Coordinates of C-alpha atoms in Angstrom, one line a residue:
Chain A
M1 CA 229.7 -11.4 69.1
T2 CA 229.5 -10.3 65.7
K3 CA 228.3 -11.6 62.3
S4 CA 230.4 -13.4 59.9
N5 CA 230.2 -13.4 56.4
P6 CA 228.5 -14.8 54.6
N7 CA 225.1 -14.1 55.8
K8 CA 223.3 -17.5 54.6
I9 CA 224.3 -20.5 54.9
K10 CA 222.5 -23.5 53.2
A11 CA 223.7 -27.1 54.8
F12 CA 222.9 -30.5 53.7
A13 CA 223.1 -33.5 56.2
P14 CA 222.4 -37.3 55.1
A15 CA 219.8 -39.7 55.8
T16 CA 221.5 -42.5 58.0
V17 CA 221.2 -46.2 58.8
A18 CA 221.4 -47.2 62.6
N19 CA 221.9 -50.5 63.9
V20 CA 223.2 -52.2 60.9
A21 CA 222.2 -55.3 62.2
C22 CA 224.3 -56.7 65.2
G23 CA 224.8 -52.8 66.4
F24 CA 222.2 -52.1 67.9
D25 CA 222.1 -48.6 69.5
V26 CA 226.0 -48.2 68.7
L27 CA 226.7 -48.1 65.0
G28 CA 225.1 -46.3 62.2
F29 CA 226.8 -45.1 58.7
A30 CA 225.5 -42.3 56.5
I31 CA 224.2 -42.4 52.4
H32 CA 224.3 -40.2 49.8
G33 CA 221.1 -38.4 48.0
L34 CA 218.6 -38.5 50.8
G35 CA 219.1 -36.0 53.7
D36 CA 217.6 -32.7 55.1
Y37 CA 218.7 -29.0 54.3
V38 CA 218.8 -26.0 56.6
T39 CA 219.2 -22.6 56.0
A40 CA 220.6 -20.7 58.7
S41 CA 220.9 -16.7 58.3
Y42 CA 221.1 -14.0 60.2
S43 CA 218.0 -11.6 61.0
E44 CA 217.7 -8.2 63.1
E45 CA 215.3 -9.6 64.9
P46 CA 217.6 -11.4 67.9
G47 CA 216.8 -14.7 68.7
L48 CA 216.4 -18.1 67.1
R49 CA 213.5 -18.6 64.7
I50 CA 212.5 -21.4 62.2
T51 CA 210.6 -19.5 59.4
S52 CA 209.7 -22.5 57.5
I53 CA 209.4 -26.1 57.4
S54 CA 208.7 -27.9 53.9
G55 CA 208.1 -31.3 52.8
E56 CA 206.6 -32.8 56.0
E57 CA 203.3 -32.3 55.6
G58 CA 203.2 -29.6 58.4
K59 CA 203.9 -32.3 61.1
L60 CA 206.6 -31.0 62.7
P61 CA 206.6 -28.1 64.8
K62 CA 207.8 -24.4 63.9
E63 CA 208.3 -23.9 67.7
V64 CA 212.2 -23.8 68.2
E65 CA 211.8 -25.2 71.9
K66 CA 209.6 -28.3 70.4
N67 CA 211.5 -29.2 67.4
T68 CA 214.7 -31.6 67.3
A69 CA 216.5 -29.1 65.2
G70 CA 215.8 -25.9 66.7
L71 CA 216.6 -27.7 70.0
A72 CA 219.9 -28.7 68.8
V73 CA 220.7 -25.2 67.5
L74 CA 219.2 -23.3 70.9
S75 CA 222.0 -25.7 72.7
M76 CA 225.2 -24.7 70.6
L77 CA 224.1 -20.9 71.2
K78 CA 223.7 -21.5 75.1
E79 CA 227.4 -23.3 75.2
L80 CA 228.5 -20.2 73.2
D81 CA 227.1 -18.0 75.9
E82 CA 227.4 -14.6 74.1
E83 CA 225.7 -11.6 73.3
R84 CA 224.2 -11.4 70.1
E85 CA 222.3 -8.2 68.5
F86 CA 221.2 -10.2 65.8
G87 CA 219.0 -13.4 65.6
I88 CA 219.3 -16.4 63.5
D89 CA 216.8 -18.0 61.1
L90 CA 216.3 -21.3 59.8
E91 CA 214.5 -22.8 56.8
I92 CA 214.2 -26.4 56.8
E93 CA 213.4 -28.6 54.1
K94 CA 212.9 -32.3 54.5
K95 CA 213.7 -34.3 52.0
M96 CA 213.4 -37.4 53.0
P97 CA 210.0 -39.0 54.6
L98 CA 209.6 -39.0 58.7
G99 CA 209.2 -41.9 60.5
S100 CA 211.5 -44.1 58.1
G101 CA 213.9 -45.5 60.0
L102 CA 216.9 -43.4 58.5
G103 CA 217.5 -40.9 60.7
S104 CA 215.0 -38.3 59.7
S105 CA 215.2 -35.8 62.7
A106 CA 219.0 -36.7 63.3
A107 CA 219.4 -35.5 59.1
S108 CA 217.6 -32.1 60.2
S109 CA 219.6 -31.5 63.5
A110 CA 222.7 -32.1 61.8
A111 CA 222.3 -30.1 59.3
A112 CA 220.9 -27.1 61.8
V113 CA 224.1 -27.0 63.8
F114 CA 226.4 -27.6 61.0
A115 CA 224.6 -24.5 59.3
V116 CA 224.8 -22.2 62.7
N117 CA 228.2 -23.1 62.9
E118 CA 229.4 -22.4 59.8
L119 CA 227.1 -19.2 59.7
L120 CA 228.8 -18.2 62.9
G121 CA 232.6 -18.6 61.6
K122 CA 232.9 -22.2 63.1
P123 CA 233.3 -21.7 66.8
F124 CA 233.3 -25.5 66.9
S125 CA 234.7 -28.5 65.0
R126 CA 232.5 -30.9 63.4
H127 CA 233.0 -33.4 66.0
D128 CA 232.5 -30.6 69.0
L129 CA 229.1 -30.2 67.3
L130 CA 227.5 -33.7 68.3
P131 CA 226.6 -33.2 71.9
F132 CA 224.2 -30.2 70.5
A133 CA 222.8 -32.7 67.9
V134 CA 222.5 -34.9 70.4
E135 CA 220.3 -33.1 72.6
G136 CA 218.0 -32.4 69.9
E137 CA 217.8 -36.2 69.3
L138 CA 216.5 -36.5 73.1
A139 CA 213.6 -34.0 72.5
A140 CA 212.8 -36.0 69.3
S141 CA 212.7 -39.8 70.8
G142 CA 212.8 -39.0 74.6
T143 CA 216.3 -40.9 75.1
A144 CA 219.8 -39.4 73.8
H145 CA 220.7 -41.1 70.9
A146 CA 223.9 -40.5 68.9
D147 CA 223.8 -43.3 66.5
N148 CA 222.3 -41.6 63.5
V149 CA 223.3 -38.2 64.3
A150 CA 226.6 -38.9 64.6
A151 CA 226.9 -41.1 61.5
A152 CA 225.2 -37.9 59.6
L153 CA 227.2 -35.4 60.9
I154 CA 230.4 -37.2 60.8
G155 CA 229.8 -39.5 58.0
G156 CA 230.9 -42.8 57.3
F157 CA 230.3 -45.5 59.6
I158 CA 230.2 -44.6 63.5
L159 CA 230.6 -46.3 66.5
V160 CA 228.6 -44.9 69.8
K161 CA 230.7 -46.1 72.5
T162 CA 228.7 -43.8 74.6
H163 CA 225.5 -41.6 74.1
Q164 CA 225.5 -38.7 76.4
P165 CA 228.3 -37.3 76.7
P166 CA 228.8 -38.4 73.1
D167 CA 232.0 -40.6 72.7
V168 CA 232.0 -41.8 69.0
I169 CA 234.7 -43.7 66.7
S170 CA 235.0 -43.2 62.9
L171 CA 235.4 -46.7 62.0
N172 CA 237.1 -47.3 58.6
T173 CA 234.6 -47.4 55.2
P174 CA 235.5 -50.0 52.6
D175 CA 235.3 -48.5 49.4
K176 CA 233.0 -51.0 47.3
L177 CA 230.2 -50.8 49.9
H178 CA 227.0 -50.0 48.3
C179 CA 224.1 -49.5 50.3
T180 CA 220.1 -50.4 48.8
I181 CA 217.3 -49.1 51.0
I182 CA 213.8 -49.8 50.4
H183 CA 211.2 -47.8 52.0
P184 CA 207.7 -49.6 52.4
E185 CA 205.4 -46.9 52.7
I186 CA 204.2 -47.6 56.2
E187 CA 205.1 -45.6 59.3
I188 CA 206.5 -46.8 62.8
Q189 CA 207.1 -44.3 65.5
T190 CA 210.7 -45.0 66.8
K191 CA 208.9 -44.6 70.7
N192 CA 206.8 -47.4 69.7
S193 CA 209.5 -49.7 68.1
R194 CA 211.8 -49.1 71.3
K195 CA 208.8 -50.4 73.6
I196 CA 208.3 -53.6 72.1
L197 CA 211.7 -54.7 73.0
R198 CA 212.5 -56.8 75.9
K199 CA 214.2 -55.6 78.6
Q200 CA 216.5 -58.8 78.9
V201 CA 218.4 -60.7 76.4
A202 CA 219.6 -64.4 76.9
L203 CA 223.8 -64.3 78.0
Q204 CA 224.2 -66.7 75.0
K205 CA 222.3 -64.8 72.5
A206 CA 224.0 -61.5 73.6
V207 CA 227.5 -63.4 73.4
T208 CA 226.8 -63.9 69.6
Q209 CA 225.7 -60.2 68.8
W210 CA 228.9 -59.1 70.2
A211 CA 231.0 -61.4 68.5
N212 CA 229.0 -60.4 65.2
L213 CA 229.5 -56.8 66.0
G214 CA 233.0 -57.1 66.8
S215 CA 233.7 -59.2 63.3
L216 CA 232.0 -57.0 61.9
I217 CA 233.9 -53.8 62.7
A218 CA 237.1 -55.9 62.3
G219 CA 235.9 -56.4 59.0
L220 CA 235.6 -52.9 58.2
Y221 CA 238.9 -52.3 59.4
T222 CA 240.4 -54.8 56.8
N223 CA 238.2 -54.3 54.3
D224 CA 237.0 -58.3 54.0
Y225 CA 233.6 -58.1 52.8
D226 CA 233.3 -61.9 53.3
L227 CA 233.7 -61.1 57.1
I228 CA 231.5 -58.2 56.8
G229 CA 228.9 -60.6 55.2
R230 CA 229.2 -63.3 58.2
S231 CA 228.4 -60.6 60.8
L232 CA 225.8 -58.6 59.7
H233 CA 223.4 -61.0 61.5
D234 CA 221.0 -59.8 64.4
E235 CA 219.0 -62.4 66.6
I236 CA 218.1 -60.1 69.1
I237 CA 216.3 -56.9 67.9
E238 CA 215.6 -58.0 64.4
P239 CA 213.3 -61.2 65.5
V240 CA 211.1 -58.7 67.5
R241 CA 210.5 -56.0 65.1
A242 CA 210.5 -57.5 61.6
V243 CA 207.0 -58.6 63.0
L244 CA 206.2 -55.1 62.1
I245 CA 206.9 -55.0 58.8
P246 CA 205.3 -57.1 56.2
G247 CA 207.5 -58.9 54.0
F248 CA 210.2 -58.8 55.8
S249 CA 211.8 -62.2 55.9
E250 CA 210.8 -62.6 52.2
M251 CA 212.7 -59.2 51.7
Q252 CA 215.5 -60.4 53.3
E253 CA 215.6 -63.6 52.0
A254 CA 215.5 -62.2 48.5
A255 CA 218.1 -59.6 49.3
L256 CA 220.7 -62.5 50.8
H257 CA 219.5 -64.7 47.3
H258 CA 220.8 -61.6 44.9
G259 CA 224.4 -61.4 46.1
A260 CA 223.8 -59.0 49.5
L261 CA 226.3 -59.0 52.3
G262 CA 223.3 -58.7 54.9
C263 CA 220.3 -57.4 55.1
S264 CA 218.2 -56.0 58.6
I265 CA 215.7 -53.2 59.7
S266 CA 217.1 -49.8 59.1
G267 CA 217.5 -48.1 62.5
S268 CA 214.1 -49.1 64.0
G269 CA 212.1 -49.3 60.8
P270 CA 210.0 -50.0 58.6
S271 CA 212.9 -49.6 55.9
L272 CA 215.2 -52.5 55.3
F273 CA 218.8 -51.5 53.9
A274 CA 221.0 -54.3 52.4
L275 CA 224.9 -54.1 51.9
S276 CA 226.7 -55.5 48.6
K277 CA 229.8 -55.1 47.1
S278 CA 228.8 -53.2 44.0
R279 CA 226.4 -51.0 42.5
D280 CA 224.7 -53.7 39.9
E281 CA 224.1 -55.8 42.6
A282 CA 222.7 -53.5 45.0
E283 CA 220.4 -52.4 42.0
E284 CA 219.3 -56.2 41.6
I285 CA 218.8 -56.1 45.0
G286 CA 216.2 -53.4 45.5
K287 CA 214.4 -54.9 42.4
A288 CA 214.0 -58.4 44.1
M289 CA 213.2 -56.9 47.3
G290 CA 210.8 -54.3 45.6
T291 CA 208.8 -57.6 44.1
V292 CA 208.0 -58.7 47.3
L293 CA 206.5 -55.5 48.6
K294 CA 204.6 -55.5 44.9
S295 CA 203.5 -58.8 45.5
I296 CA 201.7 -58.1 48.9
G297 CA 200.4 -54.7 47.5
L298 CA 202.4 -52.1 49.4
E299 CA 203.8 -49.1 47.8
Y300 CA 207.8 -48.5 48.4
N301 CA 210.8 -46.1 47.2
L302 CA 213.8 -47.6 46.8
H303 CA 217.2 -45.8 47.0
I304 CA 220.8 -46.6 46.2
S305 CA 223.9 -45.2 47.2
K306 CA 227.6 -45.5 48.2
I307 CA 228.4 -45.0 51.9
N308 CA 228.5 -41.3 52.8
T309 CA 232.0 -40.6 54.1
E310 CA 231.7 -36.7 54.3
G311 CA 228.3 -36.0 56.7
A312 CA 226.9 -32.6 56.6
S313 CA 228.5 -30.1 54.1
V314 CA 227.7 -27.1 53.2
V315 CA 225.7 -27.2 49.5
Chain B
M1 CA 251.5 -92.8 56.0
T2 CA 255.4 -92.8 56.3
K3 CA 257.5 -90.9 58.7
S4 CA 259.1 -87.5 58.1
N5 CA 262.0 -86.3 59.9
P6 CA 263.2 -85.2 62.5
N7 CA 261.8 -87.7 64.7
K8 CA 261.3 -85.7 67.4
I9 CA 259.8 -82.2 67.7
K10 CA 259.0 -80.1 71.0
A11 CA 256.5 -77.5 70.5
F12 CA 255.7 -74.5 73.0
A13 CA 252.3 -72.8 73.1
P14 CA 251.8 -69.6 75.7
A15 CA 249.7 -69.0 78.2
T16 CA 246.6 -66.6 77.2
V17 CA 243.9 -64.0 78.6
A18 CA 240.8 -64.7 77.3
N19 CA 237.7 -62.7 78.2
V20 CA 239.6 -59.3 78.1
A21 CA 237.0 -57.5 80.3
C22 CA 234.4 -56.7 77.6
G23 CA 234.9 -59.9 75.2
F24 CA 233.6 -62.6 77.1
D25 CA 233.8 -65.7 75.6
V26 CA 234.8 -64.4 72.4
L27 CA 238.4 -62.6 73.0
G28 CA 242.0 -63.7 73.8
F29 CA 245.4 -62.7 73.5
A30 CA 248.2 -64.9 74.0
I31 CA 251.8 -64.0 76.5
H32 CA 255.4 -64.6 76.4
G33 CA 257.2 -66.7 79.1
L34 CA 254.4 -68.8 80.6
G35 CA 252.7 -71.7 78.5
D36 CA 253.1 -75.9 78.0
Y37 CA 255.4 -77.6 76.5
V38 CA 254.8 -80.9 74.4
T39 CA 257.4 -83.2 72.9
A40 CA 255.7 -85.5 70.5
S41 CA 257.9 -88.3 68.9
Y42 CA 257.4 -91.6 66.7
S43 CA 257.0 -94.9 68.3
E44 CA 257.6 -98.8 67.3
E45 CA 254.0 -99.1 68.8
P46 CA 251.0 -97.8 66.7
G47 CA 248.7 -95.7 68.4
L48 CA 248.7 -92.7 70.5
R49 CA 250.2 -92.3 73.9
I50 CA 251.0 -90.0 76.5
T51 CA 254.4 -91.2 77.9
S52 CA 254.8 -88.5 80.6
I53 CA 253.0 -85.2 82.4
S54 CA 255.1 -83.4 84.4
G55 CA 254.6 -80.1 86.5
E56 CA 250.9 -81.1 87.6
E57 CA 251.1 -82.8 90.5
G58 CA 249.6 -86.0 89.0
K59 CA 246.3 -84.2 88.3
L60 CA 246.2 -84.8 84.9
P61 CA 244.9 -88.2 83.2
K62 CA 247.6 -90.1 80.7
E63 CA 244.8 -91.6 79.4
V64 CA 244.5 -89.8 75.4
E65 CA 240.9 -90.4 75.7
K66 CA 240.5 -88.3 78.8
N67 CA 243.7 -86.0 78.5
T68 CA 242.7 -82.3 76.3
A69 CA 245.9 -82.8 74.3
G70 CA 245.3 -86.5 73.7
L71 CA 241.7 -85.8 72.4
A72 CA 243.0 -82.9 70.5
V73 CA 245.7 -85.0 68.6
L74 CA 242.8 -87.7 68.5
S75 CA 240.8 -85.6 66.4
M76 CA 243.7 -84.5 64.3
L77 CA 244.8 -87.8 63.3
K78 CA 241.3 -89.0 62.8
E79 CA 241.0 -86.1 60.1
L80 CA 244.1 -87.8 58.5
D81 CA 242.3 -90.8 58.3
E82 CA 245.8 -92.7 57.3
E83 CA 247.0 -95.6 57.9
R84 CA 250.3 -95.4 60.0
E85 CA 252.7 -98.4 61.0
F86 CA 254.0 -96.2 63.6
G87 CA 252.6 -94.7 67.0
I88 CA 253.2 -91.1 68.6
D89 CA 254.1 -90.9 71.9
L90 CA 253.5 -87.2 73.9
E91 CA 255.2 -85.9 76.7
I92 CA 254.0 -83.1 78.5
E93 CA 255.3 -80.3 80.5
K94 CA 253.3 -78.0 82.2
K95 CA 255.1 -75.3 83.0
M96 CA 251.8 -72.8 84.3
P97 CA 249.3 -73.5 86.6
L98 CA 246.2 -75.4 86.3
G99 CA 243.0 -73.6 87.0
S100 CA 244.7 -70.4 86.9
G101 CA 242.4 -69.0 84.5
L102 CA 245.5 -68.7 81.7
G103 CA 244.0 -71.0 79.5
S104 CA 246.4 -73.9 81.0
S105 CA 244.6 -77.1 79.3
A106 CA 244.7 -75.0 75.8
A107 CA 248.3 -74.4 76.4
S108 CA 248.7 -78.2 76.2
S109 CA 246.1 -79.2 73.6
A110 CA 247.8 -76.2 71.1
A111 CA 251.2 -77.7 71.8
A112 CA 250.3 -80.9 71.3
V113 CA 248.7 -80.5 68.0
F114 CA 251.0 -77.8 66.8
A115 CA 254.0 -80.4 67.9
V116 CA 252.3 -83.6 66.0
N117 CA 251.7 -81.3 62.7
E118 CA 255.1 -80.5 62.7
L119 CA 256.3 -84.5 63.4
L120 CA 254.1 -85.1 60.5
G121 CA 255.5 -83.0 58.0
K122 CA 252.7 -80.1 58.4
P123 CA 249.7 -81.6 56.8
F124 CA 247.5 -78.8 58.1
S125 CA 248.3 -74.9 58.3
R126 CA 248.4 -73.6 61.5
H127 CA 244.8 -72.1 61.5
D128 CA 243.9 -75.6 60.3
L129 CA 244.6 -77.2 63.4
L130 CA 242.4 -74.9 65.3
P131 CA 239.4 -77.2 65.2
F132 CA 241.2 -80.0 67.0
A133 CA 242.2 -78.2 69.3
V134 CA 239.0 -77.0 70.0
E135 CA 237.6 -80.5 70.4
G136 CA 240.6 -80.9 73.0
E137 CA 238.7 -78.0 74.9
L138 CA 235.3 -79.6 75.0
A139 CA 236.6 -82.5 77.0
A140 CA 238.1 -80.1 79.3
S141 CA 235.3 -77.8 79.8
G142 CA 232.1 -79.4 78.8
T143 CA 231.6 -76.6 76.2
A144 CA 233.9 -76.1 72.7
H145 CA 235.5 -73.1 73.5
A146 CA 238.2 -71.4 70.9
D147 CA 239.4 -68.2 72.7
N148 CA 242.3 -69.6 74.9
V149 CA 243.1 -72.3 72.6
A150 CA 242.8 -69.8 69.0
A151 CA 245.0 -67.0 71.0
A152 CA 247.4 -69.9 72.0
L153 CA 247.9 -71.4 68.6
I154 CA 247.7 -68.1 66.7
G155 CA 248.7 -65.7 68.8
G156 CA 248.1 -61.9 69.2
F157 CA 244.5 -60.9 69.9
I158 CA 242.1 -63.1 68.6
L159 CA 238.6 -62.9 68.2
V160 CA 236.5 -65.8 68.3
K161 CA 233.2 -64.9 66.0
T162 CA 232.0 -68.5 66.2
H163 CA 233.4 -71.5 68.3
Q164 CA 232.5 -74.7 66.7
P165 CA 233.4 -75.0 63.9
P166 CA 235.4 -72.0 64.9
D167 CA 235.7 -69.1 63.0
V168 CA 238.4 -67.0 64.4
I169 CA 239.8 -63.6 63.1
S170 CA 243.3 -62.5 64.2
L171 CA 243.1 -58.7 65.1
N172 CA 245.8 -56.5 64.9
T173 CA 248.0 -56.1 68.1
P174 CA 249.5 -52.5 68.9
D175 CA 253.5 -53.2 69.6
K176 CA 253.4 -51.0 72.9
L177 CA 250.7 -53.1 75.1
H178 CA 252.1 -55.0 78.1
C179 CA 250.6 -57.4 80.4
T180 CA 250.8 -58.0 83.9
I181 CA 249.1 -61.0 85.2
I182 CA 248.7 -61.7 88.8
H183 CA 247.5 -64.9 90.2
P184 CA 246.5 -65.4 93.7
E185 CA 247.2 -68.9 94.7
I186 CA 243.8 -70.3 94.7
E187 CA 242.1 -72.3 92.1
I188 CA 238.7 -72.2 90.4
Q189 CA 237.4 -74.5 88.2
T190 CA 236.2 -73.3 84.8
K191 CA 232.9 -75.5 85.1
N192 CA 231.8 -73.8 88.5
S193 CA 232.7 -70.3 87.3
R194 CA 230.4 -70.5 84.6
K195 CA 227.7 -72.2 86.8
I196 CA 227.2 -68.9 88.8
L197 CA 226.7 -66.6 85.6
R198 CA 223.2 -65.2 85.1
K199 CA 221.4 -66.7 81.8
Q200 CA 219.8 -63.3 81.5
V201 CA 221.2 -59.8 81.2
A202 CA 219.6 -56.6 80.7
L203 CA 219.6 -55.1 77.1
Q204 CA 221.0 -52.3 78.2
K205 CA 224.1 -54.0 79.7
A206 CA 224.4 -55.9 77.0
V207 CA 224.7 -52.9 74.3
T208 CA 227.2 -51.4 76.7
Q209 CA 229.2 -54.5 76.3
W210 CA 229.1 -54.5 72.6
A211 CA 229.7 -50.6 72.4
N212 CA 232.8 -51.5 74.6
L213 CA 233.8 -54.5 72.8
G214 CA 233.6 -52.5 69.3
S215 CA 235.4 -49.6 70.6
L216 CA 238.3 -51.9 71.7
I217 CA 238.2 -53.9 68.5
A218 CA 238.5 -50.0 66.5
G219 CA 241.0 -49.2 69.4
L220 CA 243.3 -52.2 68.7
Y221 CA 243.0 -51.6 64.8
T222 CA 244.3 -47.8 65.0
N223 CA 246.7 -48.4 68.0
D224 CA 244.6 -46.4 69.8
Y225 CA 245.9 -46.8 73.5
D226 CA 243.3 -44.6 75.0
L227 CA 240.3 -45.6 73.1
I228 CA 241.5 -49.1 74.5
G229 CA 241.8 -48.2 77.8
R230 CA 237.9 -46.6 77.9
S231 CA 236.8 -49.9 76.5
L232 CA 238.5 -52.3 78.6
H233 CA 234.9 -52.3 81.0
D234 CA 232.8 -55.5 81.9
E235 CA 229.4 -54.7 83.6
I236 CA 228.3 -58.2 83.1
I237 CA 230.7 -61.1 84.0
E238 CA 233.2 -59.3 86.1
P239 CA 230.9 -58.2 88.7
V240 CA 229.6 -61.9 89.3
R241 CA 233.0 -63.5 89.2
A242 CA 235.1 -61.0 91.1
V243 CA 233.1 -62.4 94.4
L244 CA 235.5 -65.4 93.7
I245 CA 238.1 -63.5 93.8
P246 CA 239.7 -62.0 97.5
G247 CA 240.8 -58.4 96.8
F248 CA 239.9 -58.4 93.4
S249 CA 238.4 -54.3 93.5
E250 CA 241.4 -53.0 95.8
M251 CA 244.0 -54.9 92.7
Q252 CA 241.7 -53.2 89.9
E253 CA 241.6 -49.8 91.6
A254 CA 245.6 -50.5 92.3
A255 CA 246.3 -51.2 88.6
L256 CA 244.3 -48.5 87.3
H257 CA 245.8 -45.6 89.7
H258 CA 249.5 -47.2 88.3
G259 CA 248.1 -46.2 84.8
A260 CA 246.8 -49.3 83.5
L261 CA 244.7 -49.3 80.7
G262 CA 242.4 -51.4 82.3
C263 CA 241.8 -54.4 84.4
S264 CA 239.8 -57.4 84.6
I265 CA 239.7 -61.2 85.2
S266 CA 241.9 -63.5 83.0
G267 CA 239.4 -65.8 81.7
S268 CA 237.3 -67.0 84.7
G269 CA 239.9 -66.5 87.2
P270 CA 241.5 -66.1 90.0
S271 CA 244.2 -64.4 87.7
L272 CA 243.8 -61.0 87.0
F273 CA 245.4 -58.9 84.2
A274 CA 246.0 -55.7 83.3
L275 CA 247.4 -54.0 80.2
S276 CA 249.8 -51.1 80.2
K277 CA 251.8 -49.0 77.4
S278 CA 255.3 -49.9 78.6
R279 CA 257.2 -52.4 80.9
D280 CA 257.8 -50.2 83.6
E281 CA 254.2 -49.1 83.7
A282 CA 253.7 -53.2 83.7
E283 CA 255.9 -53.5 86.6
E284 CA 254.6 -50.8 88.9
I285 CA 251.1 -52.4 88.3
G286 CA 252.2 -55.8 89.2
K287 CA 253.9 -54.3 92.4
A288 CA 250.9 -52.6 93.5
M289 CA 248.5 -55.4 93.2
G290 CA 250.7 -57.6 94.7
T291 CA 250.8 -55.1 97.8
V292 CA 247.1 -55.5 97.6
L293 CA 247.4 -59.5 98.1
K294 CA 250.0 -59.2 100.7
S295 CA 248.1 -56.8 103.0
I296 CA 245.5 -59.6 102.9
G297 CA 247.8 -62.8 103.4
L298 CA 247.4 -64.4 99.9
E299 CA 250.6 -65.7 98.2
Y300 CA 250.7 -64.7 94.7
N301 CA 252.9 -65.6 91.5
L302 CA 253.3 -62.2 89.1
H303 CA 254.0 -62.1 85.4
I304 CA 255.0 -59.3 82.8
S305 CA 255.0 -59.4 79.1
K306 CA 254.1 -58.3 75.8
I307 CA 251.7 -59.8 73.9
N308 CA 252.8 -62.7 72.2
T309 CA 252.1 -62.5 68.2
E310 CA 253.6 -65.8 67.4
G311 CA 251.5 -68.2 69.4
A312 CA 252.9 -72.1 69.3
S313 CA 256.2 -72.4 68.1
V314 CA 258.7 -75.3 67.6
V315 CA 261.4 -74.7 70.5

């Protein structure tokens, strides 16, 4: 395999909201503005290296075999199975907080495989990159989950039918949808927030959940914002995880009171997301949720965005 | 309230397939050719009467307050809350088997409320009739279920978000879809087939189920027959109920082998449905399933139909 031009590619992959209330482990969407950058460049020295990671206060390993993004790219290079006389260097710039529930590791994995694929002259389609990024997620969370990484790579609303090998469906994304994200400054590890979930659920609650997921998807395809709002409920996961997030119920109530179609935990938290029909509403919702956190003395970051339907991109 | 013209209306409502593999208690669709007829006519004597029921070997009660269709119409007349100097007579012609898993009671309820609504000059829209028909179902099965009755009344693929009050969504119905229905001549009572279900399910299986329901709905909206096929699986209800149906696994295997997109239990059984992309395939599938039942000495009825997107209609 020979080098293609240019010899350096910088890619961005966005932060993502997984679960989306009723879609535990199967639904995700991408947002604008928050995300990670990965620069891939050729090196004289064969092999893959992570030369720098910034923005994570030294918390992430630079060893390729221990790093989510590194493992994702290794998996991709292995699939290419070609002799290379050159090496590849990765510079990772984390522009979103770790452990926020916004798919931090997924953004790095998606940006990394996207950047390297561009650097190598696109041997893979965007969709074909997904299994490699899922490999990276497997290393990060202990299980292969495609919801964040599929949304980060492909953009828009994504349904994950199966995680490994990934079978993902790009759903329709209604144009007016805006997302408010509030990130209280506490950290929850995905592994821990998964441990507290019950292994069994009542059939009746499961039926309610799949009815809601079904109607949410119908609402997305028909741009029916009311139906989307009626569907954004989670009686199974949210009640268990919400106890880890101070002020959860009050924030959810404030969001709904200010016009949110729905509001729940982003991924495994502690961030919350709320969906609404306009930027004005999204901002009002953010203010109201922030007031709740202020009242209990918690610092937070607020982010407002439309749904990102582009996914990973070259900068 | 005065009489409107004509003074006799005969309505048809179709047989329906509920559950549809991954959509237990929330999904249904209607078929052509099988169903019930209800004739509503004015009578000099005030009140509601069922003057005749045919085609059910005397198994159904003629007392209005004990009959599914009678209760549905009573609920509707109560909502109108008007003084009437005339009465209404109902003649019910059952043209489909009871206890077949094809929504027999739902077809009668839907046809009855549709016929009486037409007779009275359409005081209600088609959708508005649904709560009354659900009342009838409540009396028939002990729980308020809208999946069969919504599909019988409205037609096409129907998602039931909530049963009572009914919140139902008309999904898109891909044009090529054909349905094969095989009804082995054994009877299963809905109440009994519900009793054997486990009250708890593994979270992991529930996630698989809602992923499949989500992708089935995405497949319906995008006319993606492959995706519909990949989604028609049920790991929760089917394994429990299939044991009540002799030859189930062999029939399912035969259907899939002959091109079915999917095959599962219709409602609570014992009928099976299989979806396919053409009449030719639907007929091949029916033959193959029939061969299985013949080999174990069971009589059966076979029915082939496109999806009925019309719902209840005046004859």
